[in-house]
Amino acid sequence: MTVPTMSVAEASRFETLVRVERGEIRVADAMVLLRLQRRQVYRLLERLKQDGAAGLISRRRGRPSNRRFSDAFRNEVAGLVRERYADFGPTLAAEYLAERHGITLSHETLRQIMMAAGLWTAKAAKRATLHQSRYRRDRRGELVQVDGSDHDWFEGRGPRCSLLVYIDDATSELMHLEMAESESAFSYMRATTAYLKRHGKPVAFYTDKHSAFRNNNATADSDGMSHLGRALDRLGVEIICANSPQAKGRVERANGTLQDRLVKAMRLEGINSIEEANAFLPRYMARHNERFACPPRERTDAHRPLAPHEDVEAEMVWREERTVTAALALHYNKAMFILDPTPLARSLARKRVQICEYPDGRIEIRHGQRALPYTVFDKMRQVNQAAIVDSKQLGAALALAQAIQATAPHHRQRNNNEPARSSRSVGVFAPVVTATSDKVDRRRLCTPKLKRGPRLSNEELIARGLGEYAR
């Protein structure tokens, strides 16, 4: 015996038609309840009399839809996805199929095709997390979330690097993207300078507790601010640090989206370096914002234009104070800066001046708003005192010198609290390129040459003309 399976709508239709047959309601009432015309109600009543409840079940159940794509077309789409977009999600793959191949499919249709071809696995339903959502800010530029995402952005084709992300809280609009070698104070200074020049000054940046934004080791004899925080304070921009990654979830979710979509976009464009990526990012931002950005509640923009007297590049520096000696010299990071003996420099003896190091490696010594000319004597690169070597040890000393010259000149380092600089920086503290990075143990370089060999036999001594040393 076959038991027919009816949907909820079909069961409701069966109950209404049974009431019509019993005379409990009129056909006009059934037309209103079923939202059908009179002839359709009589057609269903006739089918109910002939086949019973099974006659009300849709006869297309279990049959393919008339609007279903053909098997050839589905195989063509699956082959195209397998060849070019194998690791793409259905939503992203559908966008690229429409943009590059003119194939328009809904995300769900493509998901079903990919699942049938074994290219996508249905994800289990996630357990709902209970948390109190925070409303978006009302105006664009009122709160900008900032974060750095360390990732293999080039999938092994280039160096591993960090993406600095600036996203507006009110609109989810990507305001600025920049690739950097690492998430450091100088990289944030460069990115923030570009942001302020393009958009103006927001009310506040919402960041994590990275040392570039917050001085985690503040002492009583300092103002407790980082170098970037001090520069933004002079420009009138507030920094707010989040207590957890979930608090700045908008930029965290954007990082996950970028690690999926941006990586694949750069792969298709053949981008393999930080320079190529930074040239491509403005185009990608426009496309991303068109897809994901939303309008703010209020149309007014909270960004403030830079005042004529505000020099962003002059403020975004690593700034430290030093005392000028009587000889017009000052020390910074194991280097000595000697001021030119100008009347202004002579008046600054035993007074405090500021050393300003730019993100590109340039260094200025300032007193107020004036830059002082100087020369540099780098104590890390001075020539060592010549050693006195006996003639019997000259060969071993030359071998030691050649081994040291083939590697790093020395293993000494500068101050531990110096800023992290880019490998492309210029200036006094630019990194020195060496042939190899292997560390040499100076104690073992000449060990084979200085080690005493085994004693020769009497026959070998006589054969070499050294019979006087025979036992």
XYZ file of C-alpha atoms in Angstrom:
471
model
C 0.000 0.000 0.000
C 1.412 3.387 -1.036
C 1.041 6.189 1.475
C 0.953 9.596 -0.317
C 3.081 12.368 1.188
C 1.474 15.782 1.125
C 2.991 19.148 1.806
C 1.476 21.553 4.311
C -0.155 23.583 1.516
C -1.598 20.479 -0.093
C -2.988 19.236 3.237
C -4.624 22.632 3.800
C -6.098 22.504 0.288
C -7.477 18.980 0.950
C -9.184 20.143 4.169
C -10.810 23.112 2.423
C -12.124 21.014 -0.492
C -13.553 18.408 1.902
C -15.475 21.187 3.667
C -16.848 22.320 0.278
C -18.055 18.767 -0.490
C -19.761 18.586 2.889
C -21.496 21.890 2.213
C -19.863 23.617 5.183
C -18.542 26.469 3.021
C -19.386 27.821 -0.391
C -17.205 27.638 -3.503
C -16.777 31.424 -3.330
C -15.341 31.059 0.182
C -12.974 28.337 -1.033
C -11.794 30.655 -3.829
C -10.781 33.209 -1.209
C -9.098 30.675 1.072
C -7.204 28.893 -1.711
C -6.560 32.037 -3.783
C -7.768 30.253 -6.933
C -10.303 30.976 -9.655
C -13.675 29.209 -9.774
C -12.761 26.813 -12.577
C -9.582 25.779 -10.725
C -11.583 24.966 -7.585
C -14.006 22.777 -9.609
C -11.044 21.081 -11.313
C -9.559 20.153 -7.920
C -12.949 18.954 -6.669
C -13.259 16.659 -9.678
C -9.771 15.261 -9.077
C -10.614 14.691 -5.398
C -13.695 12.666 -6.351
C -11.763 10.510 -8.812
C -8.394 9.899 -7.041
C -9.036 10.911 -3.463
C -6.371 12.771 -1.473
C -3.603 11.487 -3.749
C -5.143 13.445 -6.641
C -4.244 16.741 -4.944
C -0.515 15.979 -4.828
C 1.494 17.842 -7.464
C 2.170 15.634 -10.465
C 5.588 17.319 -11.060
C 6.963 16.057 -7.781
C 10.123 13.989 -8.381
C 10.521 15.247 -11.954
C 13.168 17.757 -13.049
C 12.105 21.351 -13.496
C 11.401 22.678 -16.958
C 13.786 25.549 -16.192
C 16.619 23.237 -15.175
C 19.909 23.789 -17.016
C 20.918 21.032 -19.390
C 23.493 18.455 -18.355
C 25.896 19.727 -21.033
C 25.744 23.264 -19.670
C 26.184 22.058 -16.076
C 29.218 19.990 -17.111
C 30.677 22.989 -18.936
C 30.304 25.208 -15.852
C 31.748 22.532 -13.576
C 34.740 22.072 -15.880
C 35.369 25.803 -16.000
C 35.217 26.080 -12.213
C 37.458 23.023 -11.796
C 40.041 24.469 -14.207
C 40.237 28.094 -12.982
C 38.279 28.558 -9.745
C 38.676 25.240 -7.934
C 39.261 26.822 -4.511
C 36.693 29.611 -4.939
C 33.468 29.693 -2.974
C 30.151 29.629 -4.893
C 29.483 33.345 -4.342
C 32.917 34.485 -5.518
C 33.013 31.978 -8.383
C 29.601 33.181 -9.614
C 30.894 36.769 -9.705
C 33.942 35.838 -11.789
C 31.892 33.640 -14.134
C 29.580 36.568 -14.837
C 32.421 39.087 -15.163
C 34.938 37.103 -17.220
C 32.876 34.472 -19.053
C 29.411 35.998 -19.381
C 27.780 33.077 -17.517
C 25.091 34.351 -15.150
C 24.077 31.930 -12.422
C 22.619 32.373 -8.979
C 24.895 31.531 -6.082
C 22.672 28.651 -4.963
C 22.505 27.116 -8.454
C 26.270 27.240 -8.780
C 26.634 25.777 -5.278
C 24.453 22.801 -6.271
C 26.502 22.298 -9.461
C 29.777 22.455 -7.519
C 28.484 20.034 -4.877
C 27.368 17.554 -7.563
C 30.827 17.783 -9.194
C 32.646 17.324 -5.880
C 34.081 20.853 -5.897
C 32.253 22.089 -2.799
C 31.186 20.494 0.464
C 28.115 21.702 2.297
C 29.036 23.263 5.599
C 27.319 22.129 8.765
C 25.037 24.658 10.357
C 26.950 26.767 12.838
C 25.770 27.038 16.394
C 24.354 30.480 17.002
C 26.552 32.602 19.256
C 24.879 34.917 21.699
C 26.411 38.364 21.856
C 25.164 41.887 22.031
C 25.637 43.588 18.696
C 26.944 47.120 18.575
C 25.185 49.551 16.266
C 27.123 51.172 13.483
C 28.200 54.768 13.858
C 25.948 57.297 12.174
C 28.436 59.179 10.003
C 31.239 58.230 7.669
C 34.607 59.052 9.221
C 33.314 59.042 12.777
C 35.108 55.790 13.656
C 37.656 54.018 11.438
C 38.764 50.530 12.445
C 42.430 49.708 11.785
C 44.180 46.354 11.834
C 47.069 44.492 10.226
C 46.695 41.008 8.750
C 49.820 38.862 8.461
C 49.206 36.280 5.737
C 50.811 34.519 2.774
C 49.130 36.943 0.394
C 51.113 35.815 -2.682
C 50.686 32.066 -2.009
C 54.421 31.431 -2.123
C 55.039 33.535 -5.252
C 56.408 36.373 -3.131
C 57.403 37.166 0.439
C 55.020 36.774 3.348
C 53.840 40.245 4.388
C 51.138 42.168 6.238
C 48.117 44.011 4.870
C 47.156 47.180 6.744
C 43.366 47.604 6.608
C 41.409 50.815 7.318
C 37.613 50.275 7.253
C 34.853 52.739 8.108
C 32.534 51.600 10.896
C 29.421 53.343 9.534
C 29.576 52.033 5.959
C 31.959 48.994 5.977
C 33.822 50.849 3.240
C 37.495 50.034 2.765
C 39.123 53.434 3.198
C 42.741 52.396 2.671
C 44.718 49.216 2.007
C 48.496 48.959 1.972
C 50.912 46.058 1.844
C 53.919 46.283 4.160
C 56.800 44.006 5.046
C 55.605 43.851 8.646
C 53.129 45.454 11.023
C 55.455 48.112 12.475
C 55.286 51.728 13.602
C 56.868 53.014 10.381
C 54.511 50.998 8.155
C 51.506 52.399 10.050
C 52.962 55.900 9.724
C 53.205 55.547 5.940
C 49.684 54.125 5.644
C 48.149 56.715 7.985
C 49.856 59.536 6.094
C 48.324 58.311 2.836
C 44.907 57.983 4.536
C 44.944 61.516 5.967
C 46.030 63.044 2.665
C 43.242 61.280 0.790
C 40.279 61.441 3.193
C 41.171 63.975 5.865
C 41.138 63.513 9.634
C 38.555 61.117 11.146
C 37.241 61.551 14.649
C 38.998 58.410 15.954
C 40.891 55.292 14.927
C 39.736 52.042 16.571
C 42.711 49.684 16.898
C 44.077 46.772 18.885
C 46.784 47.036 21.556
C 49.678 46.931 19.103
C 52.755 48.812 20.314
C 52.472 51.195 17.358
C 49.240 52.601 18.849
C 49.672 52.039 22.582
C 52.760 52.235 24.771
C 52.417 48.994 26.703
C 55.511 49.769 28.829
C 54.754 53.360 29.768
C 56.772 54.793 32.663
C 56.239 57.741 34.972
C 58.946 59.840 33.271
C 57.238 59.725 29.856
C 53.916 60.875 28.450
C 52.818 57.244 27.984
C 52.156 57.655 24.246
C 53.622 55.844 21.282
C 55.307 57.775 18.478
C 52.306 57.303 16.160
C 49.897 58.189 18.967
C 51.845 61.356 19.700
C 51.716 62.385 16.030
C 47.950 61.760 15.786
C 47.416 63.688 19.014
C 49.093 66.739 17.457
C 46.796 66.387 14.439
C 43.679 66.080 16.627
C 42.844 62.423 15.899
C 41.896 60.138 18.784
C 43.117 56.534 19.179
C 40.795 54.061 20.911
C 42.157 50.581 21.695
C 39.786 47.615 21.702
C 39.899 45.196 24.601
C 39.410 42.105 22.394
C 39.430 41.151 18.688
C 35.655 40.634 18.832
C 35.171 44.291 19.762
C 36.501 45.388 16.374
C 34.779 42.590 14.520
C 34.115 44.649 11.397
C 37.778 44.852 10.441
C 38.411 41.275 11.615
C 35.682 39.971 9.283
C 37.067 42.145 6.502
C 40.458 40.487 7.019
C 38.867 37.077 6.508
C 37.115 38.264 3.351
C 40.330 39.772 1.979
C 42.314 36.624 2.739
C 39.860 34.806 0.477
C 38.958 37.277 -2.258
C 42.076 39.447 -2.506
C 44.419 36.438 -2.611
C 42.509 34.966 -5.549
C 42.240 38.325 -7.340
C 46.018 38.834 -7.135
C 46.572 35.276 -8.352
C 44.458 35.930 -11.446
C 46.289 39.221 -12.066
C 49.723 37.582 -11.684
C 50.823 39.837 -8.791
C 53.938 38.571 -7.008
C 55.423 41.500 -5.063
C 54.484 44.174 -2.550
C 54.980 46.968 -5.108
C 52.650 45.345 -7.644
C 50.082 44.670 -4.925
C 50.049 48.305 -3.743
C 49.516 49.442 -7.342
C 46.571 47.008 -7.689
C 44.860 47.668 -4.337
C 43.038 50.931 -5.332
C 41.256 49.088 -8.154
C 40.363 46.217 -5.870
C 39.041 48.593 -3.176
C 36.625 50.202 -5.631
C 35.291 46.799 -6.619
C 35.077 45.581 -3.018
C 33.231 48.702 -1.828
C 30.756 48.464 -4.685
C 29.945 44.943 -3.536
C 29.951 45.264 0.271
C 29.697 48.929 1.349
C 26.397 50.292 2.633
C 25.147 53.897 2.985
C 25.450 55.625 6.388
C 22.482 56.770 8.454
C 23.521 60.410 8.045
C 24.915 61.861 4.849
C 27.315 64.272 6.535
C 30.976 63.249 6.508
C 32.822 63.491 9.818
C 36.242 63.771 8.180
C 37.940 67.137 8.747
C 40.272 68.638 6.146
C 43.902 69.198 7.035
C 44.665 72.754 8.108
C 47.276 74.713 6.089
C 49.724 74.637 9.014
C 49.389 70.855 9.568
C 52.273 69.011 7.888
C 51.404 65.317 8.079
C 54.778 64.069 6.871
C 56.617 66.211 9.414
C 54.472 64.801 12.221
C 54.610 61.114 11.229
C 58.154 60.523 12.477
C 59.974 58.576 15.171
C 60.785 61.428 17.543
C 63.313 61.341 20.396
C 65.093 64.031 22.407
C 68.844 64.313 22.939
C 71.166 66.804 24.655
C 73.738 68.634 22.535
C 77.245 68.448 24.019
C 79.663 71.353 24.256
C 81.348 69.982 21.101
C 77.973 70.295 19.242
C 77.547 66.523 19.092
C 74.751 64.205 20.141
C 74.382 60.434 20.217
C 71.499 58.392 18.802
C 71.346 54.656 18.212
C 75.120 54.131 18.461
C 75.836 56.880 15.958
C 77.231 60.355 16.653
C 75.673 63.365 14.911
C 77.931 66.421 14.760
C 76.101 69.700 14.164
C 77.569 72.233 11.767
C 78.958 75.160 13.839
C 76.283 77.674 12.838
C 75.285 80.481 15.243
C 72.040 78.641 16.027
C 73.864 75.361 16.728
C 76.386 77.107 19.010
C 73.523 78.523 21.054
C 72.118 75.005 21.571
C 75.118 73.620 23.487
C 73.885 71.607 26.498
C 70.277 72.062 25.381
C 67.701 69.551 24.201
C 66.923 68.987 20.527
C 64.687 66.515 18.715
C 65.894 63.721 16.438
C 63.170 62.896 13.888
C 63.531 59.694 11.858
C 61.204 59.401 8.848
C 59.712 56.086 7.678
C 61.972 56.138 4.591
C 65.133 56.423 6.715
C 65.789 60.176 6.521
C 66.858 61.815 9.782
C 66.351 65.412 10.796
C 67.634 67.192 13.888
C 65.119 69.884 14.804
C 64.996 72.764 17.189
C 61.418 73.988 17.131
C 60.459 74.037 13.464
C 64.003 74.501 12.144
C 66.164 71.645 10.835
C 69.866 71.748 11.760
C 72.570 70.612 9.308
C 74.873 67.879 10.558
C 77.402 65.193 9.678
C 77.332 61.599 10.893
C 80.023 59.483 12.481
C 78.715 55.927 12.706
C 80.418 54.112 15.546
C 79.145 50.754 14.289
C 81.095 51.111 11.030
C 84.411 52.413 12.354
C 87.656 50.563 11.539
C 88.932 48.346 14.330
C 92.390 48.808 15.806
C 95.006 46.864 13.853
C 96.141 43.678 15.558
C 99.794 42.694 16.055
C 100.342 39.206 14.621
C 103.497 37.116 14.771
C 104.847 35.910 11.406
C 104.259 32.272 12.382
C 100.530 32.969 12.827
C 100.121 35.179 9.767
C 98.502 32.443 7.652
C 95.947 31.629 10.306
C 95.192 35.343 10.843
C 94.652 35.882 7.087
C 92.323 32.864 6.921
C 90.349 34.274 9.837
C 90.106 37.701 8.183
C 88.924 36.217 4.874
C 86.251 34.117 6.587
C 84.962 37.148 8.500
C 84.931 39.341 5.360
C 82.933 36.700 3.497
C 80.182 36.960 6.100
C 78.731 39.793 8.177
C 81.384 42.364 9.199
C 80.467 41.903 12.866
C 77.589 40.661 14.960
C 77.031 43.737 17.088
C 73.572 45.298 17.046
C 72.188 48.734 17.658
C 69.818 49.662 20.461
C 67.104 47.169 21.325
C 64.395 49.845 21.340
C 65.124 51.163 17.855
C 62.196 51.246 15.372
C 61.663 48.387 12.930
C 62.749 49.644 9.534
C 61.866 48.489 6.052
C 64.444 46.605 3.997
C 64.069 49.322 1.352
C 64.819 52.206 3.732
C 67.674 54.611 3.069
C 69.825 56.738 5.292
C 72.191 56.192 8.169
C 70.558 53.049 9.538
C 69.730 51.346 6.216
C 70.249 47.576 6.415
C 73.563 46.286 5.108
C 73.245 43.617 2.414
C 75.584 40.688 3.026
C 76.445 37.674 0.893
C 75.198 35.174 3.461
C 73.440 35.245 6.774
C 75.223 32.244 8.351
C 76.791 33.064 11.676
C 80.480 32.256 11.982
C 82.036 30.877 15.141
C 85.366 32.701 15.224
C 86.742 30.154 17.693
C 86.521 27.308 15.166
C 87.491 29.003 11.892
C 91.200 28.059 11.926
C 91.032 25.007 14.177
C 92.196 22.494 11.496
C 95.270 24.614 10.663
C 96.279 25.287 14.258
C 95.661 21.773 15.564
C 98.795 19.725 16.277
C 99.113 16.673 14.033
C 100.382 13.172 14.888
C 104.125 12.691 15.609
C 106.159 11.382 12.638
C 108.152 8.154 12.880
C 111.997 8.135 12.815
C 112.031 6.883 9.194
C 109.734 9.743 8.053
C 111.847 12.323 9.907
C 115.063 11.046 8.301
C 113.408 10.984 4.866
C 112.439 14.657 5.262
C 115.958 15.668 6.404
C 114.950 16.094 10.026
C 117.081 13.269 11.490
C 118.180 15.444 14.387
C 114.654 15.154 15.813
C 114.654 11.323 15.627
C 114.345 9.508 18.901
